[in-house]
Amino acid sequence: MLDFARCRVGGIDTLLQFLKLLDWSDIKPSQFAEWFRFQERLRDGGMGPEMVVIPAGEFLMGSPEDESERQASEGPQHLVTFSQPFAMGRYSFPFLFRYV
């Protein structure tokens, strides 16, 4: 299914629309690394940052209260839910970095 999608989608908007239609229970986490990365060409002809798709789902954020060396800013633990997939930069860097 993912190979078919890779050949058929064009651009981030189309990709995100397609991802909403997937049955995420059939996709193994190991498949994300090989397929859910992309780059788009910028208007000036350069390449944009490498992006990764974060699938819809949920995870527990924060550290448990009984964890050793826990910082106050790491709690309280709470469930975070993404109702739809989204894309974000794979690497963190300042936007002006490309102009240096």
Coordinates of N, CA and C in Angstrom, one line a residue:
M1 N 0.8 -1.2 0.0 CA 0.0 0.0 0.0 C 0.9 1.3 0.0
L2 N 1.9 1.3 0.8 CA 2.7 2.5 0.9 C 3.5 2.7 -0.4
D3 N 4.0 1.6 -1.0 CA 4.7 1.8 -2.3 C 3.8 2.4 -3.4
F4 N 2.5 2.0 -3.4 CA 1.6 2.5 -4.3 C 1.4 4.0 -4.0
A5 N 1.3 4.4 -2.8 CA 1.0 5.8 -2.4 C 2.2 6.6 -2.8
R6 N 3.4 6.1 -2.6 CA 4.6 6.9 -2.9 C 4.7 7.3 -4.4
C7 N 4.2 6.4 -5.2 CA 4.2 6.7 -6.7 C 3.1 7.6 -7.1
R8 N 2.0 7.7 -6.3 CA 0.8 8.4 -6.8 C 0.6 9.8 -6.2
V9 N 1.2 10.1 -5.1 CA 1.0 11.4 -4.5 C 2.0 12.4 -5.0
G10 N 1.5 13.7 -5.0 CA 2.4 14.8 -5.5 C 2.1 16.0 -4.6
G11 N 3.1 16.4 -3.8 CA 3.0 17.6 -2.9 C 2.5 17.2 -1.6
I12 N 2.8 18.0 -0.6 CA 2.5 17.8 0.8 C 1.0 17.8 1.0
D13 N 0.2 18.7 0.4 CA -1.3 18.7 0.6 C -1.9 17.4 0.2
T14 N -1.5 16.9 -1.0 CA -2.0 15.6 -1.4 C -1.6 14.5 -0.5
L15 N -0.4 14.5 -0.1 CA 0.1 13.5 0.8 C -0.7 13.4 2.1
L16 N -0.9 14.6 2.7 CA -1.6 14.6 4.0 C -3.0 14.1 3.8
Q17 N -3.7 14.5 2.7 CA -5.0 14.0 2.4 C -5.1 12.5 2.3
F18 N -4.1 12.0 1.6 CA -4.0 10.5 1.4 C -3.8 9.8 2.8
L19 N -2.9 10.4 3.6 CA -2.6 9.8 4.9 C -3.8 9.7 5.8
K20 N -4.8 10.6 5.7 CA -6.0 10.5 6.5 C -6.8 9.3 6.1
L21 N -6.7 8.8 4.9 CA -7.5 7.7 4.4 C -6.9 6.3 4.8
L22 N -5.6 6.3 5.2 CA -5.0 5.0 5.6 C -5.5 4.3 6.8
D23 N -5.5 3.0 6.8 CA -5.9 2.3 8.0 C -4.5 2.1 8.8
W24 N -4.3 2.9 9.8 CA -3.0 2.9 10.5 C -2.7 1.6 11.2
S25 N -3.8 0.8 11.5 CA -3.5 -0.5 12.2 C -2.8 -1.5 11.3
D26 N -2.8 -1.3 10.0 CA -2.1 -2.2 9.1 C -0.7 -1.8 8.8
I27 N -0.2 -0.6 9.3 CA 1.1 -0.1 9.0 C 2.0 -0.3 10.2
K28 N 3.1 -0.9 10.0 CA 4.1 -1.2 11.1 C 5.0 0.1 11.2
P29 N 5.4 0.4 12.5 CA 6.2 1.6 12.7 C 7.5 1.5 11.9
S30 N 8.1 0.4 11.7 CA 9.3 0.3 10.9 C 9.1 0.8 9.5
Q31 N 7.9 0.9 9.0 CA 7.6 1.4 7.6 C 7.7 2.9 7.6
F32 N 7.5 3.6 8.7 CA 7.5 5.0 8.7 C 8.8 5.6 8.3
A33 N 9.9 5.0 8.8 CA 11.2 5.5 8.5 C 11.6 5.5 7.0
E34 N 11.2 4.4 6.4 CA 11.5 4.3 5.0 C 10.7 5.1 4.0
W35 N 9.5 5.5 4.4 CA 8.6 6.1 3.5 C 8.1 7.6 3.8
F36 N 8.0 7.9 5.1 CA 7.4 9.1 5.5 C 8.4 10.3 5.6
R37 N 9.3 10.4 4.7 CA 10.2 11.5 4.6 C 10.1 12.1 3.2
F38 N 10.2 13.4 3.1 CA 10.1 14.0 1.8 C 10.8 15.4 1.8
Q39 N 11.1 15.9 0.6 CA 11.6 17.3 0.4 C 10.8 17.8 -0.8
E40 N 10.6 19.1 -0.7 CA 9.9 19.8 -1.8 C 10.8 20.9 -2.4
R41 N 10.8 21.1 -3.7 CA 11.6 22.1 -4.3 C 10.9 23.5 -4.0
L42 N 11.8 24.4 -3.6 CA 11.4 25.8 -3.3 C 11.2 26.6 -4.6
R43 N 10.5 27.7 -4.5 CA 10.3 28.6 -5.6 C 11.6 29.1 -6.3
D44 N 12.6 29.3 -5.5 CA 13.9 29.7 -6.1 C 14.7 28.6 -6.7
G45 N 14.2 27.4 -6.7 CA 14.9 26.2 -7.3 C 15.6 25.4 -6.3
G46 N 15.9 25.9 -5.1 CA 16.6 25.1 -4.1 C 15.6 24.1 -3.5
M47 N 16.2 23.3 -2.6 CA 15.4 22.2 -1.9 C 15.0 22.7 -0.5
G48 N 13.8 22.4 -0.2 CA 13.3 22.8 1.2 C 13.9 21.8 2.2
P49 N 13.6 22.0 3.5 CA 14.1 21.1 4.5 C 13.5 19.7 4.4
E50 N 14.3 18.7 4.8 CA 13.7 17.3 4.8 C 12.6 17.3 5.9
M51 N 11.5 16.8 5.5 CA 10.3 16.7 6.3 C 10.0 15.2 6.7
V52 N 9.4 15.0 7.8 CA 8.9 13.7 8.2 C 7.4 13.9 8.5
V53 N 6.6 12.8 8.2 CA 5.2 12.8 8.5 C 5.0 12.1 9.9
I54 N 4.3 12.8 10.8 CA 4.0 12.3 12.1 C 2.5 11.7 11.9
P55 N 2.4 10.4 12.1 CA 1.1 9.8 11.9 C 0.1 10.2 13.0
A56 N -1.2 10.1 12.7 CA -2.2 10.3 13.7 C -2.1 9.2 14.8
G57 N -2.4 9.5 16.0 CA -2.3 8.6 17.1 C -2.2 9.3 18.4
E58 N -1.7 8.5 19.4 CA -1.6 9.1 20.7 C -0.4 8.6 21.4
F59 N 0.1 9.3 22.4 CA 1.3 8.9 23.2 C 1.2 9.6 24.6
L60 N 1.9 9.0 25.5 CA 1.9 9.6 26.9 C 3.1 10.5 27.0
M61 N 2.9 11.8 27.3 CA 3.9 12.8 27.4 C 4.2 13.1 28.9
G62 N 5.5 13.3 29.2 CA 5.9 13.6 30.6 C 6.5 12.4 31.3
S63 N 7.2 12.7 32.4 CA 7.8 11.7 33.1 C 7.0 11.3 34.3
P64 N 7.0 10.0 34.7 CA 6.3 9.6 35.9 C 6.8 10.3 37.2
E65 N 6.0 10.6 38.2 CA 6.4 11.3 39.4 C 7.5 10.6 40.1
D66 N 7.6 9.2 40.0 CA 8.6 8.5 40.8 C 9.9 8.2 40.0
E67 N 10.0 8.8 38.9 CA 11.3 8.7 38.1 C 12.4 9.5 38.7
S68 N 13.6 8.8 38.9 CA 14.7 9.5 39.5 C 15.2 10.6 38.6
E69 N 15.6 11.7 39.1 CA 16.1 12.9 38.4 C 15.1 13.5 37.6
R70 N 13.8 13.3 37.9 CA 12.7 14.0 37.2 C 12.7 15.5 37.5
Q71 N 12.5 16.3 36.5 CA 12.5 17.7 36.6 C 11.0 18.1 36.7
A72 N 10.7 19.2 37.4 CA 9.3 19.7 37.6 C 8.7 20.0 36.3
S73 N 9.4 20.4 35.3 CA 8.9 20.7 34.0 C 8.5 19.5 33.2
E74 N 8.8 18.3 33.7 CA 8.5 17.1 32.9 C 7.1 16.5 33.3
G75 N 6.3 17.2 34.0 CA 5.0 16.6 34.4 C 4.0 17.7 34.4
P76 N 2.8 17.3 34.7 CA 2.3 15.9 34.9 C 2.2 15.1 33.6
Q77 N 2.3 13.8 33.8 CA 2.1 13.0 32.6 C 0.7 13.2 32.1
H78 N 0.5 13.2 30.7 CA -0.8 13.4 30.1 C -0.8 12.8 28.7
L79 N -1.9 12.4 28.3 CA -2.1 11.7 27.0 C -2.2 12.8 25.9
V80 N -1.4 12.7 24.9 CA -1.4 13.7 23.7 C -2.0 12.9 22.5
T81 N -3.0 13.5 21.9 CA -3.6 12.8 20.7 C -3.5 13.7 19.5
F82 N -3.0 13.1 18.4 CA -3.0 13.8 17.1 C -4.2 13.2 16.3
S83 N -5.2 13.9 16.0 CA -6.4 13.4 15.3 C -6.1 13.2 13.8
Q84 N -5.1 13.9 13.3 CA -4.7 13.8 11.9 C -3.2 13.9 11.8
P85 N -2.6 13.3 10.7 CA -1.2 13.3 10.5 C -0.8 14.7 10.2
F86 N 0.5 15.0 10.5 CA 1.1 16.3 10.1 C 2.5 16.1 9.7
A87 N 3.1 17.1 9.1 CA 4.5 17.1 8.7 C 5.3 18.1 9.5
M88 N 6.6 17.8 9.8 CA 7.5 18.8 10.4 C 8.9 18.5 10.0
G89 N 9.8 19.5 10.2 CA 11.1 19.4 9.7 C 11.8 18.2 10.5
R90 N 12.6 17.5 9.8 CA 13.4 16.4 10.4 C 14.5 16.9 11.3
Y91 N 15.1 18.0 10.9 CA 16.2 18.6 11.7 C 15.8 20.0 12.2
S92 N 16.2 20.4 13.4 CA 15.9 21.7 13.9 C 17.1 22.6 13.5
F93 N 16.7 23.7 12.8 CA 17.7 24.8 12.5 C 17.0 26.1 12.3
P94 N 17.6 27.2 12.5 CA 17.0 28.5 12.3 C 16.7 28.7 10.8
F95 N 15.6 29.4 10.5 CA 15.2 29.6 9.1 C 16.3 30.4 8.4
L96 N 16.9 31.4 9.1 CA 17.9 32.2 8.4 C 19.2 31.4 8.1
F97 N 19.3 30.2 8.6 CA 20.5 29.4 8.4 C 20.8 29.3 6.9
R98 N 19.8 29.1 6.1 CA 20.1 28.9 4.6 C 20.7 30.2 4.0
Y99 N 20.6 31.3 4.6 CA 21.1 32.6 4.0 C 22.5 32.9 4.5
V100 N 23.1 32.1 5.4 CA 24.4 32.3 5.9 C 25.5 31.9 4.9

